[in-house]
Short mmCIF file of C-alpha atoms in Angstrom, two decimals:
data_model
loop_
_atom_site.label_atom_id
_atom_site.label_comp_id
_atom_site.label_asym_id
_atom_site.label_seq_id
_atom_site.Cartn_x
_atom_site.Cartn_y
_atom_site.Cartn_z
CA UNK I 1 31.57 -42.14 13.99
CA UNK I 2 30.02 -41.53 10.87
CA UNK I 3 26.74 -42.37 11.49
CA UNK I 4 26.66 -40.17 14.60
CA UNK I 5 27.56 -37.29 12.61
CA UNK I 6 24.83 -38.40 9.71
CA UNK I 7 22.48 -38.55 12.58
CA UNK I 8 23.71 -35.19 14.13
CA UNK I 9 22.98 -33.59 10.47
CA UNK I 10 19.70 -35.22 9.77
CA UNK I 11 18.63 -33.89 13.35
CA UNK I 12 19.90 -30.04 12.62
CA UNK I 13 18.48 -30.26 9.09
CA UNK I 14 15.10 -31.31 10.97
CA UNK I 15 15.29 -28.53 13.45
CA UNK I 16 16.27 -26.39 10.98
CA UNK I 17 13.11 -26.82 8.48
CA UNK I 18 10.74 -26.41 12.01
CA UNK I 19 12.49 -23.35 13.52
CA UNK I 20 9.55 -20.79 11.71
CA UNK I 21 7.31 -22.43 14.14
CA UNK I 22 9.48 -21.04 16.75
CA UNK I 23 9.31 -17.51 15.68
CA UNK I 24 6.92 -15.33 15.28
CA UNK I 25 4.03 -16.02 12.48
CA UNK I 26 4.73 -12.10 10.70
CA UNK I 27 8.78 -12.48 11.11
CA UNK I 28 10.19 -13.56 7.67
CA UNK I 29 13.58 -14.37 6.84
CA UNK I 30 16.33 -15.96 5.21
CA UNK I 31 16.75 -18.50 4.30
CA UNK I 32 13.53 -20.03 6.14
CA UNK I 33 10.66 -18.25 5.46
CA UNK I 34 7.62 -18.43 7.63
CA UNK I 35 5.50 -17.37 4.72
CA UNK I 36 3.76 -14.72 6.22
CA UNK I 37 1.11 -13.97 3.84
CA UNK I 38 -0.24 -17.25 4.92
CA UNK I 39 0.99 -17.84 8.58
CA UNK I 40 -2.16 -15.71 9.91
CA UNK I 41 -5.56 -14.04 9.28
CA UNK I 42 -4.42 -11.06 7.95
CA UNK I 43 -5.90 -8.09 9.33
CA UNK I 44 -7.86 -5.64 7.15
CA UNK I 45 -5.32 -3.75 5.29
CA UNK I 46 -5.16 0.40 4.49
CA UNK I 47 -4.58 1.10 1.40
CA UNK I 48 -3.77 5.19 0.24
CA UNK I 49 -4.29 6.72 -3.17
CA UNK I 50 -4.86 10.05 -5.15
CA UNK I 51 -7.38 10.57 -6.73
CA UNK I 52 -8.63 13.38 -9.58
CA UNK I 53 -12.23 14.67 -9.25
CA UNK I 54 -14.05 16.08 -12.45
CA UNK I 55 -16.76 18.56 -12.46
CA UNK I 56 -19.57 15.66 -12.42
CA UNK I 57 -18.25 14.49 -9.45
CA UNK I 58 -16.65 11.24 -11.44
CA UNK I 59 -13.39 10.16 -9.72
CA UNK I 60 -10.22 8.79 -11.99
CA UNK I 61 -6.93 7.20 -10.41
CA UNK I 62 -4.03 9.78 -10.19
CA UNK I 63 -0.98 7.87 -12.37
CA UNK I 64 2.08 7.27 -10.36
CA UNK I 65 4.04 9.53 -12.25
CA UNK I 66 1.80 12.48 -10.93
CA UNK I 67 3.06 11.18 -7.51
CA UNK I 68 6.66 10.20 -7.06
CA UNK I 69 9.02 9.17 -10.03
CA UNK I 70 6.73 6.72 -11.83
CA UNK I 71 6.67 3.55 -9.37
CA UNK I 72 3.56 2.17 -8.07
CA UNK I 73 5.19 0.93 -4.72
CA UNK I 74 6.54 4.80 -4.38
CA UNK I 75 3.71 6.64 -5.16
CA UNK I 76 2.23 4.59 -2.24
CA UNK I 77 5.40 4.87 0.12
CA UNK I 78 5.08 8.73 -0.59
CA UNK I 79 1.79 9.34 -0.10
CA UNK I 80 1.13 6.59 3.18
CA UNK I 81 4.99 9.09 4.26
CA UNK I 82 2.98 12.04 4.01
CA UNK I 83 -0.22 10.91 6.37
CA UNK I 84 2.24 9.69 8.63
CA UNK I 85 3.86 13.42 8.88
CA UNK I 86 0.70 15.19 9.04
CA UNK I 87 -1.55 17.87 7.10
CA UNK I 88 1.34 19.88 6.42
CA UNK I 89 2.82 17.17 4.70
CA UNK I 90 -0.07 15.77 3.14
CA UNK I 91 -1.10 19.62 1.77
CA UNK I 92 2.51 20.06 -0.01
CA UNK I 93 1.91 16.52 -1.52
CA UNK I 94 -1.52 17.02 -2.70
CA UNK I 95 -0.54 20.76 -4.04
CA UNK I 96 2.45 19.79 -5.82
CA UNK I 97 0.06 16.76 -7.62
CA UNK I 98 -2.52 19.30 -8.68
CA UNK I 99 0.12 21.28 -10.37
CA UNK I 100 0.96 18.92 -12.69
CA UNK I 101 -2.45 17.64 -13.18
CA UNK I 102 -3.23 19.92 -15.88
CA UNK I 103 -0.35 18.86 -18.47
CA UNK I 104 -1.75 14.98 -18.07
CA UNK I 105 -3.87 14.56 -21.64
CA UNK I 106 -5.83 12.01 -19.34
CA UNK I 107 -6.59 14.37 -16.87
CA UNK I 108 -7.64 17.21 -18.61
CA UNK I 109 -11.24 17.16 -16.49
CA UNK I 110 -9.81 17.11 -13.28
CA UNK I 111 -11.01 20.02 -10.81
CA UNK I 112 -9.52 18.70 -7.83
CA UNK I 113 -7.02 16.54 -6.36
CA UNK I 114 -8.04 14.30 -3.01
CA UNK I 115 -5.68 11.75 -0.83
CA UNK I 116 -7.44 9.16 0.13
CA UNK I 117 -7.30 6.09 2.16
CA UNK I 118 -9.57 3.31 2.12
CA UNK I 119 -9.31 -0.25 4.43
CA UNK I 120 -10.24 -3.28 2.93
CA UNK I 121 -11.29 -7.06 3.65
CA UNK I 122 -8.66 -9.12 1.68
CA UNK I 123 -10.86 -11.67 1.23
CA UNK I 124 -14.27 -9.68 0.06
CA UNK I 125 -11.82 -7.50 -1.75
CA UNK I 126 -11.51 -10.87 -4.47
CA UNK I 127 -15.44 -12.87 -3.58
CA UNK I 128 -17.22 -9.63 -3.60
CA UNK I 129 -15.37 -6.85 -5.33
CA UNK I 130 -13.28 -4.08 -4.34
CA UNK I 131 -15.46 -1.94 -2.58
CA UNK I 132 -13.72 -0.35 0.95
CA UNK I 133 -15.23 -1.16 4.29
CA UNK I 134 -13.95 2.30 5.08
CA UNK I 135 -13.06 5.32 3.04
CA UNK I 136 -11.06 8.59 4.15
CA UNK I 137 -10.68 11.87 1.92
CA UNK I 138 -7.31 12.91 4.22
CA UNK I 139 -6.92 16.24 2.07
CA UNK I 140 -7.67 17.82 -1.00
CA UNK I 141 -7.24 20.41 -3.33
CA UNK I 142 -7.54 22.39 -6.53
CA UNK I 143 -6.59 22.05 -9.65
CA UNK I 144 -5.25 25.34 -11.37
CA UNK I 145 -5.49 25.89 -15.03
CA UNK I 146 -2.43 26.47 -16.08
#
């Protein structure tokens, strides 16, 4: 009897470790993983940002701070939120930015405030540099002195 049942485990423990080839390649979960990052090609990602524009034209990053509450990954939830809901939403995002563009000490030069997003190859992105297959101003808008 005990072998049976050592035979019946070895067997589920087997089927266990092979069931991520039974799901789908993007589906990840506990407490197999299919390792998704690596299961497929990945296709080429969008990627969404603010950015401050001086009066030479030369672009800086917006910090996240500027955006949400400080968090990379929320800065980018808000502003890929905002797209999703439209130029309404993306106008009241890229107005309230501007306004506190002016007390940044790093941003003093800005003159105007754009959302943009860019796609990317993931692989170029790392061989050849990070330079966007396609780029997207979705809105922008002024900066107000203060």
């Amino acid at each position: 009897m005990s072998r049976l049942l050592a035979v019946t485990w070895g067997l589920g423990v087997v089927l266990a470790a092979a069931s991520p080839l039974l799901r789908n390649a993007l589906d990840d979960g506990f407490p197999l993983s299919t390792f998704p990052m690596f299961a497929e090609r990945l296709e080429q990602p969008t990627f969404y940002s603010a950015e401050g524009v001086g009066p030479d034209s030369s672009r800086v990053m917006v910090p996240p701070e500027l955006i949400a509450n400080g968090a990379a990954m929320q800065s980018v939830q808000a502003l890929q939120d905002a797209h999703a809901q439209g130029k309404a939403a993306l106008r009241q995002l890229c107005e309230r930015i501007a306004k506190q563009v002016p007390q940044s000490v790093s941003l003093k030069q800005v003159q105007r405030v754009e959302i943009v997003s860019a796609r990317y190859d993931p692989v170029a992105y790392f061989v050849s540099g990070p330079t966007p297959l396609s780029r997207e101003v979705l809105h922008k808008c002024k900066v107000r002195a203060p």
